[in-house]
Amino acid sequence: MKVEHTEAVAARDLVKTNSKSVGGEEMPRKLIIFSNGLGMALDPAHFSLNTALAEIWNREYFLTNEHKRLIERCIGRPGAPVGEHELDQLHRAVTYCKALNQIGAGQAHWLTADGQNFPEITAQYIHKVATKLHNYDGVLPPDFEGPLLDFVKDTKSHVATLNYDKLLYTSFIANDVFGGYYNACLVDGMVATGFSASALERRYGNNFGYYLHLHGSPLFVNRGQQVVKLARDDLTLEVNEASEHIVLTHVEHKPSVIAASLVLSTYWDYLRVALSEVDEVILFGYSGLDDHLNVLLRPYLSATQIRVVEWEGAGDQAGREAYWREKLGRPVNEVVRLGNVATFTDW
């Protein structure tokens, strides 16, 4: 990870302004980290990563047979990748191709034309997969959405996401969780001109919380030297974007993808700020498999409560408590196991 940005360091100095007085009582600010368990609870067919990988693989007029053969050589078998765990060698191959492209062609290029284009077409493949997951027509159940919105607005609690769906983002935009610099409950640094790290810095008595796209978004694309956010209606599978701001790869390579993106590395800097301000972390629908997140969380948990909200099908109570103790290096305060995590309201 990169050295923390000065804005993040400055923001940490405001740690004492981390709650809102309601009815004479302080409502503590929390950090809620959402993963794909929320989407899977609502529509497991749509939010299946394996399904999205296969659908984009088979999309007509996109990947050529030669592109598919190159990817198949990386994953060691025919057909589309199945899960992030199969993207290890693919990530390495893309990295090597980029390096050889940077050396230059000279009289004879190191790579064939397909090899030269391999990093871009692979990035387009990943972007389309994330776009497929993002473009969901459903909405949050009202009984889930209402209490969450009330809690976030009342406390300005931080929200971080590890998934690519738009369920939360669309709801928060529609219900005025985001706003201008002076009236927002949460900010994500995206302004009219694109991403601005300075827009995350609290000034003039502002006490907003942070909405952190920890694994990026297919909405974030490069336009020259600036990272801008596409209008949601402009994000379709017809768009060929080679985004650098999506962390969809083998877990071993996720830190390097984050470090290579100013946007993502800034969000991870501010995750540390968020952790320093809160009394409790809620891990919602998270598998526990992102080691880079678990390692970052560990130093903060001795002074911060941690609650896990997950699908009951992941295992029995004792087994899950042992699992999370191993993942986070200490016992969690509570593991809430539900048949449907979208029924949770006890924020």
Short mmCIF file of C-alpha atoms in Angstrom, two decimals:
data_model
loop_
_atom_site.label_atom_id
_atom_site.label_comp_id
_atom_site.label_asym_id
_atom_site.label_seq_id
_atom_site.Cartn_x
_atom_site.Cartn_y
_atom_site.Cartn_z
CA MET A 1 0.00 0.00 0.00
CA LYS A 2 1.06 3.58 -0.54
CA VAL A 3 2.03 6.10 2.10
CA GLU A 4 -1.05 7.81 3.47
CA HIS A 5 -2.15 10.97 1.71
CA THR A 6 -1.85 14.22 3.66
CA GLU A 7 -5.62 14.67 3.52
CA ALA A 8 -6.10 11.33 5.26
CA VAL A 9 -3.62 12.26 7.97
CA ALA A 10 -5.34 15.60 8.47
CA ALA A 11 -8.73 13.93 8.64
CA ARG A 12 -7.55 11.62 11.39
CA ASP A 13 -6.85 14.67 13.54
CA LEU A 14 -10.61 15.26 13.62
CA VAL A 15 -11.30 11.91 15.25
CA LYS A 16 -13.14 13.47 18.20
CA THR A 17 -15.97 14.72 15.98
CA ASN A 18 -17.27 11.25 15.36
CA SER A 19 -20.84 11.18 16.64
CA LYS A 20 -24.10 13.05 16.62
CA SER A 21 -26.18 14.06 19.61
CA VAL A 22 -29.74 12.82 19.29
CA GLY A 23 -32.18 13.26 22.17
CA GLY A 24 -29.34 14.17 24.47
CA GLU A 25 -27.51 10.91 23.85
CA GLU A 26 -24.48 10.37 21.68
CA MET A 27 -25.03 8.04 18.74
CA PRO A 28 -21.67 6.45 18.00
CA ARG A 29 -20.32 6.42 14.50
CA LYS A 30 -19.66 2.95 13.11
CA LEU A 31 -18.00 1.45 10.05
CA ILE A 32 -20.09 -0.94 7.94
CA ILE A 33 -18.18 -2.99 5.38
CA PHE A 34 -20.47 -4.55 2.78
CA SER A 35 -19.49 -7.42 0.52
CA ASN A 36 -21.41 -9.47 -2.02
CA GLY A 37 -23.52 -11.28 0.57
CA LEU A 38 -26.18 -8.58 0.29
CA GLY A 39 -26.61 -9.05 -3.45
CA MET A 40 -26.50 -12.84 -3.13
CA ALA A 41 -29.33 -12.67 -0.59
CA LEU A 42 -31.52 -10.82 -3.09
CA ASP A 43 -30.64 -12.48 -6.41
CA PRO A 44 -27.98 -15.20 -6.26
CA ALA A 45 -28.27 -15.93 -9.96
CA HIS A 46 -27.48 -12.36 -11.01
CA PHE A 47 -24.75 -11.74 -8.44
CA SER A 48 -22.84 -14.97 -9.04
CA LEU A 49 -19.31 -14.07 -10.12
CA ASN A 50 -18.92 -17.38 -11.93
CA THR A 51 -22.05 -16.71 -13.96
CA ALA A 52 -20.85 -13.22 -14.91
CA LEU A 53 -17.41 -14.50 -15.93
CA ALA A 54 -19.00 -17.11 -18.18
CA GLU A 55 -21.60 -14.77 -19.67
CA ILE A 56 -19.01 -12.19 -20.73
CA TRP A 57 -16.72 -14.97 -22.00
CA ASN A 58 -19.48 -16.16 -24.30
CA ARG A 59 -20.60 -12.67 -25.35
CA GLU A 60 -20.77 -12.47 -29.15
CA TYR A 61 -18.21 -10.32 -30.97
CA PHE A 62 -16.12 -9.62 -27.87
CA LEU A 63 -13.27 -12.04 -27.14
CA THR A 64 -11.65 -13.56 -30.21
CA ASN A 65 -10.71 -17.23 -30.28
CA GLU A 66 -7.05 -16.22 -29.91
CA HIS A 67 -7.82 -14.08 -26.84
CA LYS A 68 -9.69 -17.01 -25.32
CA ARG A 69 -6.79 -19.37 -26.02
CA LEU A 70 -4.36 -17.00 -24.29
CA ILE A 71 -6.61 -16.76 -21.22
CA GLU A 72 -7.12 -20.53 -21.20
CA ARG A 73 -3.36 -21.06 -21.17
CA CYS A 74 -3.21 -18.86 -18.07
CA ILE A 75 -5.92 -20.71 -16.16
CA GLY A 76 -4.72 -24.11 -17.34
CA ARG A 77 -7.94 -25.44 -18.83
CA PRO A 78 -10.52 -24.63 -21.53
CA GLY A 79 -13.41 -22.28 -20.87
CA ALA A 80 -14.05 -19.18 -18.82
CA PRO A 81 -12.35 -18.53 -15.48
CA VAL A 82 -14.26 -19.78 -12.45
CA GLY A 83 -13.81 -17.45 -9.49
CA GLU A 84 -11.03 -15.08 -8.50
CA HIS A 85 -8.76 -17.94 -7.47
CA GLU A 86 -8.26 -18.81 -11.16
CA LEU A 87 -7.06 -15.32 -12.07
CA ASP A 88 -3.59 -15.63 -10.52
CA GLN A 89 -1.61 -16.62 -13.61
CA LEU A 90 -3.76 -14.37 -15.79
CA HIS A 91 -2.76 -11.37 -13.68
CA ARG A 92 0.91 -12.34 -13.95
CA ALA A 93 0.68 -12.71 -17.74
CA VAL A 94 -0.92 -9.27 -18.06
CA THR A 95 1.84 -7.77 -15.91
CA TYR A 96 4.56 -9.35 -18.07
CA CYS A 97 2.90 -8.17 -21.28
CA LYS A 98 2.68 -4.64 -19.95
CA ALA A 99 6.37 -4.71 -19.09
CA LEU A 100 7.34 -5.96 -22.54
CA ASN A 101 5.11 -3.36 -24.17
CA GLN A 102 6.88 -0.64 -22.18
CA ILE A 103 10.28 -1.80 -23.42
CA GLY A 104 9.16 -0.79 -26.88
CA ALA A 105 8.94 -2.38 -30.27
CA GLY A 106 12.29 -1.56 -31.83
CA GLN A 107 12.78 -3.37 -35.10
CA ALA A 108 10.94 -6.40 -33.80
CA HIS A 109 8.45 -6.32 -30.93
CA TRP A 110 8.77 -8.89 -28.17
CA LEU A 111 5.07 -9.79 -28.50
CA THR A 112 2.64 -10.65 -31.27
CA ALA A 113 -0.20 -8.22 -31.92
CA ASP A 114 -2.48 -10.33 -29.73
CA GLY A 115 0.11 -10.30 -26.96
CA GLN A 116 0.47 -6.54 -27.21
CA ASN A 117 -3.29 -6.12 -26.88
CA PHE A 118 -3.66 -8.77 -24.17
CA PRO A 119 -3.55 -6.37 -21.17
CA GLU A 120 -6.22 -4.11 -22.65
CA ILE A 121 -8.59 -6.85 -23.73
CA THR A 122 -8.21 -8.57 -20.35
CA ALA A 123 -8.99 -5.29 -18.58
CA GLN A 124 -12.05 -4.90 -20.80
CA TYR A 125 -13.14 -8.43 -19.89
CA ILE A 126 -12.84 -7.67 -16.17
CA HIS A 127 -14.67 -4.36 -16.60
CA LYS A 128 -17.56 -6.02 -18.43
CA VAL A 129 -17.84 -8.66 -15.70
CA ALA A 130 -18.03 -5.92 -13.06
CA THR A 131 -20.53 -4.04 -15.23
CA LYS A 132 -22.71 -7.16 -15.47
CA LEU A 133 -22.75 -7.42 -11.67
CA HIS A 134 -23.38 -3.69 -11.30
CA ASN A 135 -26.30 -3.38 -13.70
CA TYR A 136 -29.07 -4.89 -11.62
CA ASP A 137 -32.62 -3.61 -11.95
CA GLY A 138 -33.72 -4.64 -8.47
CA VAL A 139 -33.66 -2.46 -5.38
CA LEU A 140 -33.11 -2.89 -1.67
CA PRO A 141 -36.10 -4.23 0.27
CA PRO A 142 -37.83 -1.27 2.00
CA ASP A 143 -37.67 -2.98 5.41
CA PHE A 144 -33.90 -3.22 5.03
CA GLU A 145 -33.30 0.11 3.30
CA GLY A 146 -35.26 2.33 5.70
CA PRO A 147 -33.46 1.49 8.96
CA LEU A 148 -30.07 1.57 7.23
CA LEU A 149 -30.73 5.01 5.73
CA ASP A 150 -31.94 6.36 9.07
CA PHE A 151 -28.88 5.02 10.85
CA VAL A 152 -26.38 6.38 8.34
CA LYS A 153 -28.03 9.79 8.25
CA ASP A 154 -28.29 10.03 12.04
CA THR A 155 -24.71 8.95 12.76
CA LYS A 156 -22.83 9.69 9.53
CA SER A 157 -21.38 6.23 9.93
CA HIS A 158 -18.80 5.20 7.38
CA VAL A 159 -19.73 2.72 4.65
CA ALA A 160 -17.19 0.70 2.66
CA THR A 161 -17.94 -1.70 -0.17
CA LEU A 162 -16.05 -4.68 -1.56
CA ASN A 163 -18.58 -5.56 -4.26
CA TYR A 164 -19.64 -4.06 -7.59
CA ASP A 165 -23.42 -3.90 -7.33
CA LYS A 166 -25.21 -0.55 -7.22
CA LEU A 167 -27.80 -1.44 -4.58
CA LEU A 168 -26.42 0.76 -1.83
CA TYR A 169 -25.01 3.49 -4.07
CA THR A 170 -28.28 4.00 -5.95
CA SER A 171 -30.27 4.07 -2.71
CA PHE A 172 -27.92 6.53 -1.05
CA ILE A 173 -27.99 8.87 -4.06
CA ALA A 174 -31.78 8.75 -4.31
CA ASN A 175 -32.24 9.40 -0.59
CA ASP A 176 -29.81 12.32 -0.21
CA VAL A 177 -27.10 10.55 1.75
CA PHE A 178 -24.66 12.16 -0.65
CA GLY A 179 -24.87 15.86 -1.37
CA GLY A 180 -22.80 18.99 -1.56
CA TYR A 181 -19.66 19.50 0.48
CA TYR A 182 -21.55 21.30 3.24
CA ASN A 183 -24.65 19.11 3.55
CA ALA A 184 -23.54 15.55 2.75
CA CYS A 185 -23.85 12.73 5.25
CA LEU A 186 -21.25 10.74 3.32
CA VAL A 187 -18.77 11.63 0.58
CA ASP A 188 -16.76 9.46 -1.82
CA GLY A 189 -14.50 12.08 -3.39
CA MET A 190 -16.27 12.02 -6.75
CA VAL A 191 -17.11 15.56 -7.86
CA ALA A 192 -18.25 17.05 -11.18
CA THR A 193 -14.72 17.12 -12.60
CA GLY A 194 -13.83 13.62 -11.43
CA PHE A 195 -12.13 12.12 -8.39
CA SER A 196 -10.65 14.59 -5.92
CA ALA A 197 -8.81 13.40 -2.81
CA SER A 198 -9.18 16.89 -1.34
CA ALA A 199 -12.98 16.49 -1.45
CA LEU A 200 -12.58 13.85 1.27
CA GLU A 201 -10.81 16.26 3.59
CA ARG A 202 -13.01 17.75 6.31
CA ARG A 203 -12.82 21.52 6.57
CA TYR A 204 -14.90 24.35 7.97
CA GLY A 205 -16.46 22.24 10.69
CA ASN A 206 -17.69 19.52 8.32
CA ASN A 207 -18.23 16.13 9.92
CA PHE A 208 -19.34 13.93 7.03
CA GLY A 209 -18.58 10.24 6.94
CA TYR A 210 -16.91 8.34 4.12
CA TYR A 211 -18.30 6.06 1.43
CA LEU A 212 -15.30 4.02 0.32
CA HIS A 213 -15.35 1.93 -2.85
CA LEU A 214 -12.53 -0.29 -1.59
CA HIS A 215 -12.49 -2.56 -4.64
CA GLY A 216 -13.43 0.14 -7.10
CA SER A 217 -16.38 0.46 -9.42
CA PRO A 218 -17.01 -0.04 -13.14
CA LEU A 219 -18.27 3.54 -13.09
CA PHE A 220 -14.70 4.81 -12.57
CA VAL A 221 -12.80 5.30 -15.82
CA ASN A 222 -9.77 7.25 -17.00
CA ARG A 223 -10.23 10.33 -19.13
CA GLY A 224 -6.79 11.71 -19.81
CA GLN A 225 -5.12 12.35 -16.46
CA GLN A 226 -8.41 12.40 -14.57
CA VAL A 227 -10.52 9.57 -13.14
CA VAL A 228 -14.18 10.34 -13.75
CA LYS A 229 -17.43 8.63 -12.85
CA LEU A 230 -19.63 7.56 -15.73
CA ALA A 231 -23.29 8.44 -15.59
CA ARG A 232 -25.09 5.29 -14.49
CA ASP A 233 -27.11 5.19 -17.71
CA ASP A 234 -23.87 5.25 -19.72
CA LEU A 235 -22.53 2.07 -18.14
CA THR A 236 -23.56 -0.74 -20.47
CA LEU A 237 -22.00 -3.94 -21.79
CA GLU A 238 -21.63 -2.20 -25.14
CA VAL A 239 -18.91 0.02 -23.68
CA ASN A 240 -15.33 -1.25 -24.02
CA GLU A 241 -13.50 0.23 -21.07
CA ALA A 242 -10.11 -1.02 -19.89
CA SER A 243 -10.57 0.19 -16.33
CA GLU A 244 -7.66 0.29 -13.89
CA HIS A 245 -9.94 0.82 -10.89
CA ILE A 246 -11.49 -2.62 -10.35
CA VAL A 247 -10.00 -5.12 -7.89
CA LEU A 248 -11.23 -8.31 -9.51
CA THR A 249 -8.27 -10.65 -9.40
CA HIS A 250 -6.59 -13.32 -7.30
CA VAL A 251 -6.36 -12.22 -3.65
CA GLU A 252 -2.54 -12.25 -3.82
CA HIS A 253 -2.55 -9.46 -6.41
CA LYS A 254 -5.27 -7.23 -4.97
CA PRO A 255 -2.84 -5.01 -2.99
CA SER A 256 -0.83 -4.24 -6.14
CA VAL A 257 -3.99 -3.29 -8.08
CA ILE A 258 -5.02 -1.00 -5.23
CA ALA A 259 -1.56 0.59 -5.01
CA ALA A 260 -1.54 1.29 -8.77
CA SER A 261 -4.76 3.34 -8.58
CA LEU A 262 -4.76 6.79 -6.95
CA VAL A 263 -8.49 6.46 -6.36
CA LEU A 264 -8.34 3.05 -4.70
CA SER A 265 -5.22 3.74 -2.65
CA THR A 266 -6.87 6.94 -1.35
CA TYR A 267 -9.94 4.97 -0.27
CA TRP A 268 -7.74 2.51 1.63
CA ASP A 269 -5.94 5.41 3.32
CA TYR A 270 -9.29 6.73 4.46
CA LEU A 271 -10.32 3.29 5.65
CA ARG A 272 -7.65 3.70 8.29
CA VAL A 273 -9.13 7.08 9.21
CA ALA A 274 -12.58 5.52 9.46
CA LEU A 275 -11.28 2.72 11.68
CA SER A 276 -9.66 5.22 14.02
CA GLU A 277 -12.99 7.00 14.53
CA VAL A 278 -15.44 4.22 15.21
CA ASP A 279 -16.63 2.20 18.18
CA GLU A 280 -17.74 -0.78 16.13
CA VAL A 281 -17.08 -2.44 12.78
CA ILE A 282 -19.87 -4.43 11.14
CA LEU A 283 -18.76 -6.93 8.49
CA PHE A 284 -21.83 -7.54 6.37
CA GLY A 285 -22.05 -10.43 3.92
CA TYR A 286 -18.27 -10.76 3.85
CA SER A 287 -16.56 -14.11 3.21
CA GLY A 288 -13.39 -13.26 5.14
CA LEU A 289 -11.23 -14.25 2.17
CA ASP A 290 -9.62 -10.87 1.44
CA ASP A 291 -6.43 -11.17 3.45
CA HIS A 292 -5.34 -7.61 2.66
CA LEU A 293 -8.45 -6.34 4.45
CA ASN A 294 -8.11 -8.71 7.39
CA VAL A 295 -4.49 -7.66 7.96
CA LEU A 296 -5.43 -3.99 7.91
CA LEU A 297 -8.30 -4.51 10.36
CA ARG A 298 -6.35 -6.45 12.98
CA PRO A 299 -4.45 -3.60 14.72
CA TYR A 300 -7.68 -1.66 15.29
CA LEU A 301 -9.76 -4.46 16.73
CA SER A 302 -8.26 -4.52 20.22
CA ALA A 303 -10.08 -1.23 20.90
CA THR A 304 -13.04 -1.68 18.55
CA GLN A 305 -15.97 -4.06 18.71
CA ILE A 306 -16.57 -6.25 15.68
CA ARG A 307 -19.80 -7.81 14.58
CA VAL A 308 -20.28 -10.17 11.65
CA VAL A 309 -23.60 -10.46 9.80
CA GLU A 310 -23.66 -13.45 7.47
CA TRP A 311 -25.73 -16.18 5.87
CA GLU A 312 -26.48 -19.04 8.23
CA GLY A 313 -25.58 -21.54 5.52
CA ALA A 314 -21.89 -20.69 5.95
CA GLY A 315 -21.68 -22.98 9.00
CA ASP A 316 -22.78 -23.48 12.58
CA GLN A 317 -22.29 -20.91 15.31
CA ALA A 318 -19.24 -22.45 16.95
CA GLY A 319 -17.57 -23.11 13.62
CA ARG A 320 -18.11 -19.57 12.38
CA GLU A 321 -16.87 -18.01 15.59
CA ALA A 322 -13.70 -20.09 15.30
CA TYR A 323 -13.38 -19.15 11.62
CA TRP A 324 -13.55 -15.42 12.32
CA ARG A 325 -11.17 -15.71 15.27
CA GLU A 326 -8.63 -17.27 12.93
CA LYS A 327 -9.21 -14.69 10.18
CA LEU A 328 -9.04 -11.60 12.41
CA GLY A 329 -6.66 -12.77 15.12
CA ARG A 330 -9.12 -12.32 17.98
CA PRO A 331 -12.65 -13.37 18.91
CA VAL A 332 -15.39 -11.25 17.36
CA ASN A 333 -18.03 -9.77 19.64
CA GLU A 334 -20.92 -11.37 17.79
CA VAL A 335 -21.62 -13.52 14.74
CA VAL A 336 -25.18 -12.92 13.54
CA ARG A 337 -26.27 -15.78 11.28
CA LEU A 338 -29.44 -15.23 9.27
CA GLY A 339 -31.38 -17.13 6.65
CA ASN A 340 -31.48 -13.88 4.67
CA VAL A 341 -29.06 -11.10 5.60
CA ALA A 342 -31.38 -8.57 3.92
CA THR A 343 -33.71 -8.93 6.93
CA PHE A 344 -31.08 -7.42 9.26
CA THR A 345 -32.03 -4.06 10.86
CA ASP A 346 -30.07 -3.88 14.13
CA TRP A 347 -27.46 -1.35 13.06
#
